[in-house]
PDB file of C-alpha atoms and ligand atoms in Angstrom:
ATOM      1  CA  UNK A   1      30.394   8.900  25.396  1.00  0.00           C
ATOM      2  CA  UNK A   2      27.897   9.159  22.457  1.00  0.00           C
ATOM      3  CA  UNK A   3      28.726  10.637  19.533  1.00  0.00           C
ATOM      4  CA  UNK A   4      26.072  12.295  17.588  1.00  0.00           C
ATOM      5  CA  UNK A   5      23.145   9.776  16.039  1.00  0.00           C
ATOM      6  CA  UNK A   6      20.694  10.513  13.286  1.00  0.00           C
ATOM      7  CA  UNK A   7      18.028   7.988  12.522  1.00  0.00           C
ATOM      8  CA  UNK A   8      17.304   6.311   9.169  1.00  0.00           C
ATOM      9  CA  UNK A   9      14.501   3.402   7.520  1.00  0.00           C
ATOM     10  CA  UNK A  10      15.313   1.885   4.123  1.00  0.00           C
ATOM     11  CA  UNK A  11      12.003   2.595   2.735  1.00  0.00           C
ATOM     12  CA  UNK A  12      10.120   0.137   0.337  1.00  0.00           C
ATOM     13  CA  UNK A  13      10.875   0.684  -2.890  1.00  0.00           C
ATOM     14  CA  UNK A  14      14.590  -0.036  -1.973  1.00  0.00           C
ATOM     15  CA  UNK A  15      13.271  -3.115  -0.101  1.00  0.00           C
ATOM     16  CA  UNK A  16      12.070  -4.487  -2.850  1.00  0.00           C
ATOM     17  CA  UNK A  17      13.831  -3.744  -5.590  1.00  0.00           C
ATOM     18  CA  UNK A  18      16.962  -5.529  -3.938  1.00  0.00           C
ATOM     19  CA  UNK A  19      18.902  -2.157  -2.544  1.00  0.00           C
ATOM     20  CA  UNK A  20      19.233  -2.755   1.267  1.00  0.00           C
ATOM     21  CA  UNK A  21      22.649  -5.041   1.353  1.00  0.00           C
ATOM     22  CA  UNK A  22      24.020  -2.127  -1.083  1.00  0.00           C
ATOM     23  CA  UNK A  23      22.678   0.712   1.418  1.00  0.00           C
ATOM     24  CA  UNK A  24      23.493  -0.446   4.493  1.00  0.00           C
ATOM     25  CA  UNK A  25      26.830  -0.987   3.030  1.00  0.00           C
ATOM     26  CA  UNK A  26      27.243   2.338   1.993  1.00  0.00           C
ATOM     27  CA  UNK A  27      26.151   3.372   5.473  1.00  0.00           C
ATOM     28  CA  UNK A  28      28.856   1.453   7.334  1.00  0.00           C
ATOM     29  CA  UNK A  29      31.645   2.432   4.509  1.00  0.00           C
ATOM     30  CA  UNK A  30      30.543   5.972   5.347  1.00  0.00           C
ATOM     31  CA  UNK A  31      31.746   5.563   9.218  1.00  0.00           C
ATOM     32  CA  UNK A  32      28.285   5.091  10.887  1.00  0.00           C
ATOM     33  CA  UNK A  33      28.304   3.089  13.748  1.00  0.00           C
ATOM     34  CA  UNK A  34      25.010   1.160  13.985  1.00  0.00           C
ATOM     35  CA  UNK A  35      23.540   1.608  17.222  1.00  0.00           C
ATOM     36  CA  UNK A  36      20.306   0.187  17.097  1.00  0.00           C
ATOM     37  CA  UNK A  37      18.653  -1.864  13.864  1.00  0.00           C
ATOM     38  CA  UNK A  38      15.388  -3.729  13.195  1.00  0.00           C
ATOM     39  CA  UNK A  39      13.139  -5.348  10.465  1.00  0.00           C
ATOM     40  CA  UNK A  40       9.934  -4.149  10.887  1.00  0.00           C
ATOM     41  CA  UNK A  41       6.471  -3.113   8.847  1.00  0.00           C
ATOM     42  CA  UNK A  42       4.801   0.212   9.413  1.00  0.00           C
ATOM     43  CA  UNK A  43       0.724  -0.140  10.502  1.00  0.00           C
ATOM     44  CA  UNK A  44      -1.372   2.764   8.989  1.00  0.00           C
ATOM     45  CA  UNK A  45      -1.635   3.797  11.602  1.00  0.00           C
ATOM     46  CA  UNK A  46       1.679   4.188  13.039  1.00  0.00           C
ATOM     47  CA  UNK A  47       2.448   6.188   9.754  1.00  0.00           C
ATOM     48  CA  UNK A  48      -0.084   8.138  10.045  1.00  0.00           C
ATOM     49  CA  UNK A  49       1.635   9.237  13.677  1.00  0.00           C
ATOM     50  CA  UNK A  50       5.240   8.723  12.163  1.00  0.00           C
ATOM     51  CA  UNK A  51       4.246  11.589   9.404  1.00  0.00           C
ATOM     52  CA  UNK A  52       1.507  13.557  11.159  1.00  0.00           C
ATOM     53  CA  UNK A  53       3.983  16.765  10.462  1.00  0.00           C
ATOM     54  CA  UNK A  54       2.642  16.134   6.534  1.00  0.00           C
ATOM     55  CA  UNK A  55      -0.741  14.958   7.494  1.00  0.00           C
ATOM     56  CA  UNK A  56      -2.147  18.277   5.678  1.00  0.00           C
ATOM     57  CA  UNK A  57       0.294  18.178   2.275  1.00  0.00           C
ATOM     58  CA  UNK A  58      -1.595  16.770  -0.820  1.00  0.00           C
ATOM     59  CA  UNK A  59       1.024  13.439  -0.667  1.00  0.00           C
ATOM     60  CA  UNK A  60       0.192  12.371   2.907  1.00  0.00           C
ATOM     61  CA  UNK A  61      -2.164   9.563   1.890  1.00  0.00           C
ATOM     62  CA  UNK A  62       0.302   8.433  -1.053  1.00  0.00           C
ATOM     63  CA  UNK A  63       3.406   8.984   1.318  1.00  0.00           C
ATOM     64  CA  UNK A  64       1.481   6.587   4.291  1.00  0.00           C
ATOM     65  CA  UNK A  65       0.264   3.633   1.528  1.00  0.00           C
ATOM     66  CA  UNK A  66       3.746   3.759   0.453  1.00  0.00           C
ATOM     67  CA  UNK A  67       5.361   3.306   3.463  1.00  0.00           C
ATOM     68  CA  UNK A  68       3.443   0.203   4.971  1.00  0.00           C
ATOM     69  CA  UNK A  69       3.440  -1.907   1.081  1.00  0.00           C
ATOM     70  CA  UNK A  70       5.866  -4.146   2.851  1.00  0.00           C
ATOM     71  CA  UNK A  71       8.433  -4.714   6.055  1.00  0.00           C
ATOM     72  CA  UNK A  72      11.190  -1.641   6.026  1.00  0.00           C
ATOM     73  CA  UNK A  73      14.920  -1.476   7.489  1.00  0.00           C
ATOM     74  CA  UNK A  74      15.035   1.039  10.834  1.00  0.00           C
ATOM     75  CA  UNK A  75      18.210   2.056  11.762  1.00  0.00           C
ATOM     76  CA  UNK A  76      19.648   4.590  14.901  1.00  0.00           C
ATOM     77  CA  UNK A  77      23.169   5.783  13.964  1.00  0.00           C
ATOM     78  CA  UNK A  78      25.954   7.081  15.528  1.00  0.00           C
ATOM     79  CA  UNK A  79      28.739   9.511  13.931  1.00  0.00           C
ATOM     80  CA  UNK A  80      30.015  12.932  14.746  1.00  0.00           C
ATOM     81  CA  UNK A  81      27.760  15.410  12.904  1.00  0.00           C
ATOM     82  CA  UNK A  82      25.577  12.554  12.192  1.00  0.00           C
ATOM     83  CA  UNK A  83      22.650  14.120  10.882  1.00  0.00           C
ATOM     84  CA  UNK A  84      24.492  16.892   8.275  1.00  0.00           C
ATOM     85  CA  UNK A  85      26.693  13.819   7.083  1.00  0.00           C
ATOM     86  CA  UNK A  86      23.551  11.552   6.926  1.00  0.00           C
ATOM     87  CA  UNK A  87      21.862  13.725   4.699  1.00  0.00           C
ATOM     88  CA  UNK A  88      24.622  14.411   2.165  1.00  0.00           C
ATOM     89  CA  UNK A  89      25.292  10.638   1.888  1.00  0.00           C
ATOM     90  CA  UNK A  90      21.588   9.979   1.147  1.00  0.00           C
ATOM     91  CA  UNK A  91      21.233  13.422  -1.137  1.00  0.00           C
ATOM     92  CA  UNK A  92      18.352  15.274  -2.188  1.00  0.00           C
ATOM     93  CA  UNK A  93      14.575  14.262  -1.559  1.00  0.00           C
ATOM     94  CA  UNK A  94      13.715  14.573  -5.478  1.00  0.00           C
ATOM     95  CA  UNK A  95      16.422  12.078  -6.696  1.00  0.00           C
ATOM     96  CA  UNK A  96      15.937  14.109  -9.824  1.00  0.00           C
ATOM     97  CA  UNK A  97      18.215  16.637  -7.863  1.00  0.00           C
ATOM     98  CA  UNK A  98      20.353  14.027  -5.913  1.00  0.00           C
ATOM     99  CA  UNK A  99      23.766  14.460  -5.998  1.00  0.00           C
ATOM    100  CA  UNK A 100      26.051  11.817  -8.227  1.00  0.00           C
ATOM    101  CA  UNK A 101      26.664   9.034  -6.007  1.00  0.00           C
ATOM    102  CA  UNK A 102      24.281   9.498  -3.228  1.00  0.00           C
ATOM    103  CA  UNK A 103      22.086   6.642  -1.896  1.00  0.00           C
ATOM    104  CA  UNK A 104      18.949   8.265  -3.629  1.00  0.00           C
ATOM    105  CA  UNK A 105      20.353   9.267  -6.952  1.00  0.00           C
ATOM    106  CA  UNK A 106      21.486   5.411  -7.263  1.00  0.00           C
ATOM    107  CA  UNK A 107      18.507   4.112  -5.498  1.00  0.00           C
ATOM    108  CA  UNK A 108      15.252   6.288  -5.267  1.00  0.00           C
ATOM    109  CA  UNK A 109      12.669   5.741  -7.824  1.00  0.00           C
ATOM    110  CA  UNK A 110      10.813   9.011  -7.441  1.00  0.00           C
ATOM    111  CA  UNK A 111      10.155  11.770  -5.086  1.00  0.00           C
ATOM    112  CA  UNK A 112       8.196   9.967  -3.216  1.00  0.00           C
ATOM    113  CA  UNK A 113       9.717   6.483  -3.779  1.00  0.00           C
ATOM    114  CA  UNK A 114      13.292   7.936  -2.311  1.00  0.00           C
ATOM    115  CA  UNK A 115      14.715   4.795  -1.045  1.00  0.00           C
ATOM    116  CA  UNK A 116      15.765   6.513   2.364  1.00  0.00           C
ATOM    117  CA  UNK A 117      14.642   8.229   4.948  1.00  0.00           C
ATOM    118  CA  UNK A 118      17.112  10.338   6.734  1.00  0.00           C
ATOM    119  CA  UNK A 119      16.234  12.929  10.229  1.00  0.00           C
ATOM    120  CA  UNK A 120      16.351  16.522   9.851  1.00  0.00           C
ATOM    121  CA  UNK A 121      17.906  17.537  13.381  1.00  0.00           C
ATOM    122  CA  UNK A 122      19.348  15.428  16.558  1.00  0.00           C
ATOM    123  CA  UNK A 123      16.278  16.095  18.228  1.00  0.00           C
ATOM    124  CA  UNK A 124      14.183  14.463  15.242  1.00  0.00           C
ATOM    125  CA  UNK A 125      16.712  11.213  15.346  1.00  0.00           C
ATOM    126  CA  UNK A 126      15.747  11.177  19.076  1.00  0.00           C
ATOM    127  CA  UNK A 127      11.772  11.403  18.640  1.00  0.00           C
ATOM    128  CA  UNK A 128      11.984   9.028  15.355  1.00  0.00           C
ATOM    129  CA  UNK A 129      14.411   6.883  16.861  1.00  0.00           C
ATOM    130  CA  UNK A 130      12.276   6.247  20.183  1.00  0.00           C
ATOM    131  CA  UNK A 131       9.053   5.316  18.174  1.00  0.00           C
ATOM    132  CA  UNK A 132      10.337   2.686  16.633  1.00  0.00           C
ATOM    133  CA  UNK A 133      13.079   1.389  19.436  1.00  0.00           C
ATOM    134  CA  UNK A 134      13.299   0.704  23.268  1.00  0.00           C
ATOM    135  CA  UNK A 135      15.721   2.209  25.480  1.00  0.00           C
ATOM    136  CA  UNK A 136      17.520  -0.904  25.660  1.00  0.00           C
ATOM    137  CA  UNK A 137      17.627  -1.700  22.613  1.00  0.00           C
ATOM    138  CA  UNK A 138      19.627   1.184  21.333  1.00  0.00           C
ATOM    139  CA  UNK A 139      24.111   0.680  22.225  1.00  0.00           C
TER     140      UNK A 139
HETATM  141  P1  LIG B   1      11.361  12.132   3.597  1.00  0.00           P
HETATM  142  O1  LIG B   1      11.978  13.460   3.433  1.00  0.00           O
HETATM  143  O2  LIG B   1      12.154  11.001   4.136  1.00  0.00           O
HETATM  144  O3  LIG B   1      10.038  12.308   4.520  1.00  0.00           O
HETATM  145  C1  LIG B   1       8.879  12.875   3.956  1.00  0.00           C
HETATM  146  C2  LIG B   1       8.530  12.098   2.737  1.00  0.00           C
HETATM  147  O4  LIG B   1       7.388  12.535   2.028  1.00  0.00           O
HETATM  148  C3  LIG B   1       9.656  12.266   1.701  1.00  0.00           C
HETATM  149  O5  LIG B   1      10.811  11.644   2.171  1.00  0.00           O
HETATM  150  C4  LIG B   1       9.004  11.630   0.503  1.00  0.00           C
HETATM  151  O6  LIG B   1       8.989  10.209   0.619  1.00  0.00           O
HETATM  152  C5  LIG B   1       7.575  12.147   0.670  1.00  0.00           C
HETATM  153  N1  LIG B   1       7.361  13.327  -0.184  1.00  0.00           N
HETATM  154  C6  LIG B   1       7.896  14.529  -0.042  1.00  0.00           C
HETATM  155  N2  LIG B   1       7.468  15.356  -1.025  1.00  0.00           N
HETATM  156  C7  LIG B   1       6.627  14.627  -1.791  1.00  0.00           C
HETATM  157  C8  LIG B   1       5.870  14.908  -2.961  1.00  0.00           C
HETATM  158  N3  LIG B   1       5.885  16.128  -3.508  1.00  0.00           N
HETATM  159  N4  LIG B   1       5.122  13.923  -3.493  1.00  0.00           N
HETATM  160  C9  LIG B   1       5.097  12.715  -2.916  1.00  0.00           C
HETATM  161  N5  LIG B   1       5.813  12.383  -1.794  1.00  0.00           N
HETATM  162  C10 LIG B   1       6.569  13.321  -1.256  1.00  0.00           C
END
């Protein structure tokens, strides 16, 4: 039977500033069992719909550019208590405020540059994790 799952994308500014080998790494260290994974780039307008919970916040335009500058990392994970554990190993949004060795206090470049994207309930992981893979594609 499934354990719990949380779903994840290493964003761009850890794509391209070299990060992902180091963050996935992390990931698996941390006992996540991948369960689904893809390369993929975000269309604007699939952000658009991927974020529409922020579509009125002064940062949704930055926060959409940002996310389709270049091909991102999607991930579905598997773990008990998935989503709580998820979210301390990736640490605060503002990686100002990031815990010492979390993935966005080593990685992020800014509050909106923060490496990682990490779901904030099961029922998220399941909504985020269906846009982005097919039944099937998910173990
Ligand atoms: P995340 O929590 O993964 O999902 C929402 C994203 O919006 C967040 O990461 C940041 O990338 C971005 N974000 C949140 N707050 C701000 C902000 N104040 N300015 C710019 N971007 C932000």
């Amino acid at each position: 039977m499934k354990k719990n799952i949380t779903f994840t994308m290493i964003k761009p500014d850890a794509m391209e500033n070299g990060h992902a080998g180091d963050i996935m790494s992390m990931i698996i260290k941390s006992g996540f069992k991948i369960s689904a994974l893809k390369l993929t780039q975000l269309t604007i307008k699939q952000a658009e719909i991927f974020y529409s919970v922020h579509r009125k916040k002064p940062f949704f335009q930055e926060l959409v550019t940002f996310m389709t500058r270049c091909p991102i990392i999607v991930a579905v994970l598997e773990k008990n208590n998935a989503v709580e554990d998820f979210r301390k190993l990736i640490g605060s949004t503002n990686p100002e405020n990031a815990e010492k060795g979390s993935v966005r206090k080593l990685f992020a470049t800014s509050m909106g540059e923060n490496a990682i994207h990490g779901s904030d309930s099961e029922d998220n992981a399941k909504i985020e994790s269906s846009f982005f893979f097919a039944g099937r594609e998910i173990f």
